[in-house]
């Protein structure tokens, strides 16, 4: 393992080394919320497998400048995953489309816009976002590609 640089406002897949852990074990990885707040480094919760003492995890740099992750820095916590506690979804519930459309009607688009836009520009942008909201939804693209 060596130092790694994560560019500003981006994610990077890093190979990390686990201390005192058995190989071929699944681990539940959880990011350190304090480190995220203080240093702008976030790791999503996920399940990963340890191979030869190493695994790969996503690391997000939430800051506006590149961050160096030095070799040996503890960036996440992990514990062995218990298979009896893991569940997976094999089928998407039929109510998801209804739920998505109801939620999208409640989105506050004004929080996503630059403060430099005029009032008229913001109105136009909100109108466009509402009109074409499905264009940015990943499930919509998957359905259209499958057809």
XYZ file of N, CA and C in Angstrom:
441
model
N 0.842 -1.173 0.000
C 0.000 0.000 0.000
C 0.892 1.243 0.000
N 0.460 2.244 -0.707
C 1.200 3.501 -0.743
C 0.215 4.652 -0.577
N 0.759 5.852 -0.422
C -0.111 7.021 -0.324
C -0.976 7.103 -1.584
N -2.176 7.628 -1.419
C -3.087 7.755 -2.553
C -3.720 9.141 -2.526
N -3.882 9.731 -3.687
C -4.494 11.051 -3.797
C -5.889 10.891 -4.395
N -6.879 11.456 -3.702
C -8.253 11.455 -4.197
C -8.539 12.872 -4.687
N -8.832 13.029 -5.990
C -9.091 14.370 -6.527
C -10.267 15.056 -5.818
N -10.310 16.365 -5.913
C -11.379 17.155 -5.288
C -12.744 16.717 -5.794
N -13.713 16.646 -4.865
C -15.111 16.333 -5.184
C -15.249 15.107 -6.088
N -14.598 14.014 -5.698
C -14.677 12.798 -6.504
C -14.538 11.560 -5.628
N -14.786 10.413 -6.251
C -14.639 9.122 -5.578
C -13.482 8.368 -6.215
N -12.879 7.517 -5.430
C -11.790 6.694 -5.943
C -11.880 5.326 -5.282
N -11.641 4.282 -6.051
C -11.648 2.917 -5.551
C -10.241 2.630 -5.049
N -10.063 2.471 -3.739
C -8.745 2.255 -3.153
C -8.603 0.841 -2.616
N -7.416 0.280 -2.777
C -7.102 -1.005 -2.161
C -6.562 -0.708 -0.773
N -7.156 -1.341 0.221
C -6.751 -1.116 1.607
C -6.360 -2.440 2.243
N -5.597 -2.342 3.308
C -5.131 -3.524 4.020
C -5.819 -3.601 5.370
N -6.265 -4.798 5.709
C -6.926 -5.007 7.001
C -5.914 -5.586 7.985
N -6.012 -5.141 9.205
C -5.119 -5.646 10.252
C -5.790 -6.796 10.983
N -5.038 -7.845 11.256
C -5.506 -8.967 12.083
C -6.861 -9.511 11.639
N -7.002 -9.812 10.368
C -8.265 -10.365 9.872
C -7.979 -11.605 9.032
N -8.932 -12.529 9.032
C -8.783 -13.763 8.267
C -9.173 -13.532 6.814
N -8.441 -14.192 5.914
C -8.772 -14.101 4.494
C -10.079 -14.808 4.187
N -10.619 -14.506 3.003
C -11.869 -15.096 2.519
C -13.018 -14.884 3.494
N -13.051 -13.716 4.086
C -14.114 -13.350 5.013
C -14.836 -12.129 4.460
N -16.155 -12.126 4.584
C -16.930 -10.950 4.187
C -16.980 -9.978 5.358
N -16.799 -8.698 5.052
C -16.804 -7.670 6.082
C -17.842 -6.606 5.779
N -18.446 -6.096 6.835
C -19.325 -4.943 6.742
C -18.458 -3.726 7.032
N -18.338 -2.848 6.060
C -17.498 -1.658 6.177
C -18.401 -0.461 6.435
N -18.040 0.343 7.420
C -18.798 1.561 7.721
C -17.833 2.730 7.807
N -18.190 3.817 7.157
C -17.354 5.007 7.187
C -17.361 5.662 8.558
N -16.342 6.448 8.806
C -16.202 7.168 10.062
C -16.837 8.551 9.900
N -17.978 8.773 10.548
C -18.719 10.036 10.386
C -17.924 11.244 10.882
N -17.173 11.069 11.940
C -16.356 12.170 12.473
C -15.287 12.565 11.457
N -14.649 11.565 10.842
C -13.623 11.853 9.833
C -14.257 12.558 8.630
N -15.454 12.164 8.277
C -16.146 12.807 7.155
C -16.391 14.280 7.463
N -16.860 14.563 8.656
C -17.150 15.946 9.040
C -15.864 16.761 9.166
N -14.852 16.217 9.840
C -13.624 16.965 10.106
C -12.683 17.061 8.911
N -12.577 15.965 8.128
C -11.581 15.933 7.063
C -12.173 15.838 5.661
N -13.483 15.677 5.562
C -14.110 15.606 4.245
C -13.857 14.315 3.497
N -13.533 13.240 4.221
C -13.294 11.936 3.607
C -14.433 11.013 4.011
N -15.171 10.517 3.019
C -16.326 9.663 3.309
C -16.140 8.287 2.673
N -16.571 7.263 3.405
C -16.569 5.889 2.908
C -17.986 5.366 3.079
N -18.625 4.892 2.003
C -19.993 4.391 2.138
C -20.026 3.051 2.861
N -21.138 2.758 3.480
C -21.316 1.443 4.093
C -21.457 0.425 2.975
N -20.756 -0.690 3.110
C -20.819 -1.730 2.087
C -20.307 -3.047 2.644
N -20.533 -4.101 1.883
C -20.002 -5.413 2.233
C -18.904 -5.723 1.233
N -17.762 -6.160 1.727
C -16.626 -6.473 0.869
C -15.939 -7.731 1.383
N -15.174 -8.372 0.535
C -14.470 -9.597 0.910
C -12.982 -9.327 1.009
N -12.365 -9.952 1.971
C -10.936 -9.803 2.211
C -10.193 -10.914 1.477
N -9.218 -10.556 0.656
C -8.396 -11.514 -0.080
C -6.934 -11.143 0.132
N -6.166 -12.092 0.656
C -4.736 -11.871 0.929
C -4.513 -10.636 1.795
N -5.409 -10.427 2.748
C -5.272 -9.316 3.683
C -5.677 -7.960 3.130
N -6.188 -7.932 1.887
C -6.538 -6.666 1.244
C -7.957 -6.712 0.694
N -8.522 -5.531 0.521
C -9.821 -5.375 -0.126
C -9.868 -3.999 -0.770
N -10.871 -3.755 -1.568
C -11.029 -2.446 -2.212
C -12.304 -1.788 -1.718
N -12.219 -0.497 -1.476
C -13.379 0.263 -1.004
C -13.445 1.597 -1.751
N -14.647 2.187 -1.768
C -14.830 3.516 -2.344
C -14.487 4.558 -1.292
N -13.731 5.557 -1.682
C -13.414 6.685 -0.804
C -13.828 7.953 -1.542
N -14.606 8.796 -0.880
C -15.082 10.041 -1.482
C -14.403 11.223 -0.813
N -13.886 12.115 -1.631
C -13.313 13.363 -1.141
C -14.383 14.433 -1.304
N -14.913 14.919 -0.208
C -15.994 15.911 -0.231
C -15.471 17.342 -0.274
N -14.175 17.503 -0.267
C -13.567 18.833 -0.219
C -13.344 19.405 -1.618
N -13.019 20.694 -1.680
C -12.767 21.379 -2.950
C -11.315 21.294 -3.398
N -10.511 20.529 -2.694
C -9.116 20.340 -3.082
C -8.760 18.863 -2.945
N -7.755 18.432 -3.694
C -7.329 17.032 -3.649
C -6.878 16.671 -2.234
N -7.120 15.422 -1.846
C -6.731 14.955 -0.506
C -5.783 13.779 -0.646
N -4.723 13.805 0.124
C -3.786 12.688 0.167
C -4.188 11.778 1.321
N -4.367 10.502 1.014
C -4.643 9.502 2.049
C -3.308 8.802 2.299
N -2.637 9.114 3.414
C -1.320 8.529 3.654
C -1.394 7.038 3.979
N -0.356 6.327 3.599
C -0.251 4.908 3.909
C -0.365 4.727 5.423
N -1.200 3.777 5.845
C -1.366 3.485 7.261
C -2.496 4.241 7.937
N -3.094 5.211 7.259
C -4.196 5.978 7.854
C -5.445 5.101 7.964
N -6.086 5.122 9.116
C -7.333 4.381 9.318
C -8.472 5.230 8.758
N -9.122 4.740 7.696
C -10.182 5.531 7.072
C -11.564 4.927 7.243
N -11.656 3.731 7.782
C -12.962 3.099 7.949
C -12.918 2.055 9.052
N -14.084 1.649 9.488
C -14.207 0.567 10.458
C -14.846 -0.616 9.748
N -14.424 -1.824 10.115
C -14.989 -3.024 9.492
C -15.182 -4.094 10.552
N -16.218 -4.888 10.350
C -16.449 -6.028 11.232
C -16.952 -7.183 10.379
N -16.652 -8.414 10.791
C -17.103 -9.560 9.997
C -18.620 -9.537 9.821
N -19.053 -9.781 8.592
C -20.486 -9.806 8.291
C -21.044 -11.170 8.674
N -22.155 -11.155 9.364
C -22.820 -12.410 9.732
C -23.859 -12.705 8.663
N -23.738 -13.855 8.028
C -24.615 -14.181 6.898
C -26.083 -14.231 7.295
N -26.378 -14.571 8.546
C -27.782 -14.634 8.959
C -28.409 -13.248 9.072
N -27.579 -12.198 9.047
C -28.099 -10.836 9.155
C -28.173 -10.128 7.805
N -27.748 -10.795 6.735
C -27.733 -10.164 5.423
C -28.961 -10.559 4.632
N -29.591 -9.588 4.042
C -30.753 -9.821 3.190
C -30.517 -9.149 1.850
N -31.116 -9.696 0.821
C -31.012 -9.082 -0.494
C -32.395 -8.960 -1.106
N -32.549 -7.991 -1.964
C -33.794 -7.833 -2.710
C -33.637 -8.558 -4.036
N -34.557 -9.449 -4.340
C -34.494 -10.151 -5.613
C -35.518 -9.608 -6.587
N -36.463 -8.849 -6.096
C -37.523 -8.323 -6.948
C -37.847 -6.901 -6.510
N -37.992 -6.021 -7.467
C -38.341 -4.640 -7.151
C -39.842 -4.577 -6.896
N -40.260 -4.018 -5.767
C -41.694 -3.926 -5.481
C -42.425 -3.115 -6.547
N -43.678 -3.454 -6.790
C -44.465 -2.794 -7.835
C -44.799 -1.345 -7.497
N -44.717 -0.974 -6.234
C -45.081 0.388 -5.852
C -43.950 1.384 -6.054
N -42.770 0.973 -6.511
C -41.646 1.903 -6.614
C -41.896 3.025 -7.610
N -42.528 2.742 -8.762
C -42.787 3.807 -9.738
C -43.708 4.867 -9.155
N -44.738 4.433 -8.452
C -45.673 5.360 -7.823
C -44.944 6.199 -6.778
N -44.123 5.541 -5.962
C -43.381 6.241 -4.912
C -42.426 7.259 -5.526
N -41.719 6.867 -6.585
C -40.771 7.772 -7.229
C -41.476 9.003 -7.771
N -42.614 8.809 -8.427
C -43.296 9.967 -9.002
C -43.830 10.893 -7.916
N -44.320 10.333 -6.804
C -44.802 11.187 -5.715
C -43.652 11.963 -5.091
N -42.505 11.302 -4.911
C -41.364 11.973 -4.298
C -40.794 13.051 -5.213
N -40.759 12.778 -6.523
C -40.177 13.761 -7.430
C -41.007 15.037 -7.478
N -42.312 14.935 -7.215
C -43.146 16.135 -7.167
C -42.793 17.013 -5.975
N -42.170 16.419 -4.961
C -41.867 17.150 -3.738
C -40.424 17.646 -3.685
N -39.664 17.443 -4.742
C -38.266 17.863 -4.752
C -38.184 19.383 -4.788
N -37.330 19.937 -3.936
C -37.111 21.382 -3.907
C -35.945 21.695 -4.849
N -36.264 21.990 -6.103
C -35.238 22.217 -7.110
C -34.424 23.480 -6.843
N -34.966 24.416 -6.092
C -34.255 25.675 -5.859
C -32.943 25.454 -5.112
N -32.846 24.385 -4.336
C -31.608 24.122 -3.592
C -30.485 23.653 -4.509
N -30.837 23.219 -5.719
C -29.842 22.698 -6.650
C -29.294 23.762 -7.588
N -29.831 24.962 -7.526
C -29.470 25.999 -8.491
C -28.460 26.986 -7.928
N -27.642 27.483 -8.833
C -26.643 28.472 -8.447
C -27.330 29.755 -7.995
N -26.773 30.373 -6.995
C -27.354 31.611 -6.469
C -27.183 32.776 -7.444
N -26.356 32.598 -8.462
C -26.110 33.667 -9.433
C -27.208 33.781 -10.484
N -28.131 32.810 -10.537
C -29.225 32.867 -11.512
C -30.253 33.912 -11.100
N -30.836 34.563 -12.095
C -31.899 35.533 -11.809
C -33.176 34.779 -11.451
N -34.159 35.493 -10.932
C -35.437 34.883 -10.555
C -36.087 34.232 -11.772
N -36.059 34.913 -12.903
C -36.656 34.374 -14.138
C -35.917 33.116 -14.601
N -34.588 33.128 -14.526
C -33.809 31.954 -14.912
C -34.117 30.764 -14.001
N -34.291 31.032 -12.709
C -34.630 29.959 -11.771
C -35.995 29.362 -12.093
N -36.967 30.215 -12.444
C -38.300 29.717 -12.817
C -38.213 28.824 -14.045
N -37.457 29.268 -15.034
C -37.306 28.482 -16.259
C -36.613 27.150 -15.975
N -35.591 27.187 -15.136
C -34.854 25.969 -14.798
C -35.750 24.987 -14.049
N -36.535 25.471 -13.088
C -37.461 24.605 -12.349
C -38.450 23.947 -13.298
N -38.956 24.725 -14.238
C -39.911 24.199 -15.210
C -39.282 23.086 -16.048
N -38.055 23.306 -16.505
C -37.363 22.282 -17.297
C -37.073 21.029 -16.480
N -36.645 21.207 -15.245
C -36.347 20.054 -14.389
C -37.592 19.222 -14.123
N -38.715 19.877 -13.902
C -39.966 19.138 -13.694
C -40.400 18.421 -14.971
N -40.269 19.128 -16.087
C -40.724 18.578 -17.361
C -39.900 17.359 -17.783
N -38.598 17.385 -17.539
C -37.717 16.316 -17.997
C -37.096 15.525 -16.846
N -37.776 15.420 -15.715
C -37.206 14.758 -14.544
C -36.856 13.293 -14.802
N -37.606 12.612 -15.672
C -37.321 11.204 -15.940
C -36.042 11.003 -16.743
N -35.565 12.015 -17.425
C -34.358 11.885 -18.242
C -33.128 11.590 -17.392
N -33.151 11.983 -16.125
C -31.995 11.803 -15.261
C -32.153 10.641 -14.299
N -33.245 9.926 -14.371
C -33.524 8.837 -13.440
C -32.969 7.547 -14.018
N -32.070 6.867 -13.311
C -31.388 5.683 -13.832
C -32.347 4.544 -14.144
N -33.407 4.360 -13.364
C -34.347 3.274 -13.626
C -35.089 3.509 -14.933
N -35.398 4.750 -15.261
C -36.080 5.068 -16.514
C -35.199 4.678 -17.692
N -33.913 4.999 -17.623
C -32.999 4.656 -18.704
C -32.880 3.145 -18.855
N -32.849 2.412 -17.748
C -32.742 0.960 -17.820
C -33.984 0.366 -18.461
N -35.170 0.876 -18.121
C -36.408 0.365 -18.705
C -36.432 0.619 -20.205
N -36.014 1.807 -20.638
C -36.042 2.139 -22.059
C -35.030 1.308 -22.835
N -33.858 1.047 -22.247
C -32.847 0.239 -22.916
C -33.290 -1.211 -23.046
N -34.059 -1.703 -22.093
C -34.509 -3.087 -22.106
C -35.626 -3.305 -23.113
N -36.353 -2.259 -23.453
C -37.488 -2.386 -24.386
C -37.035 -2.624 -25.803
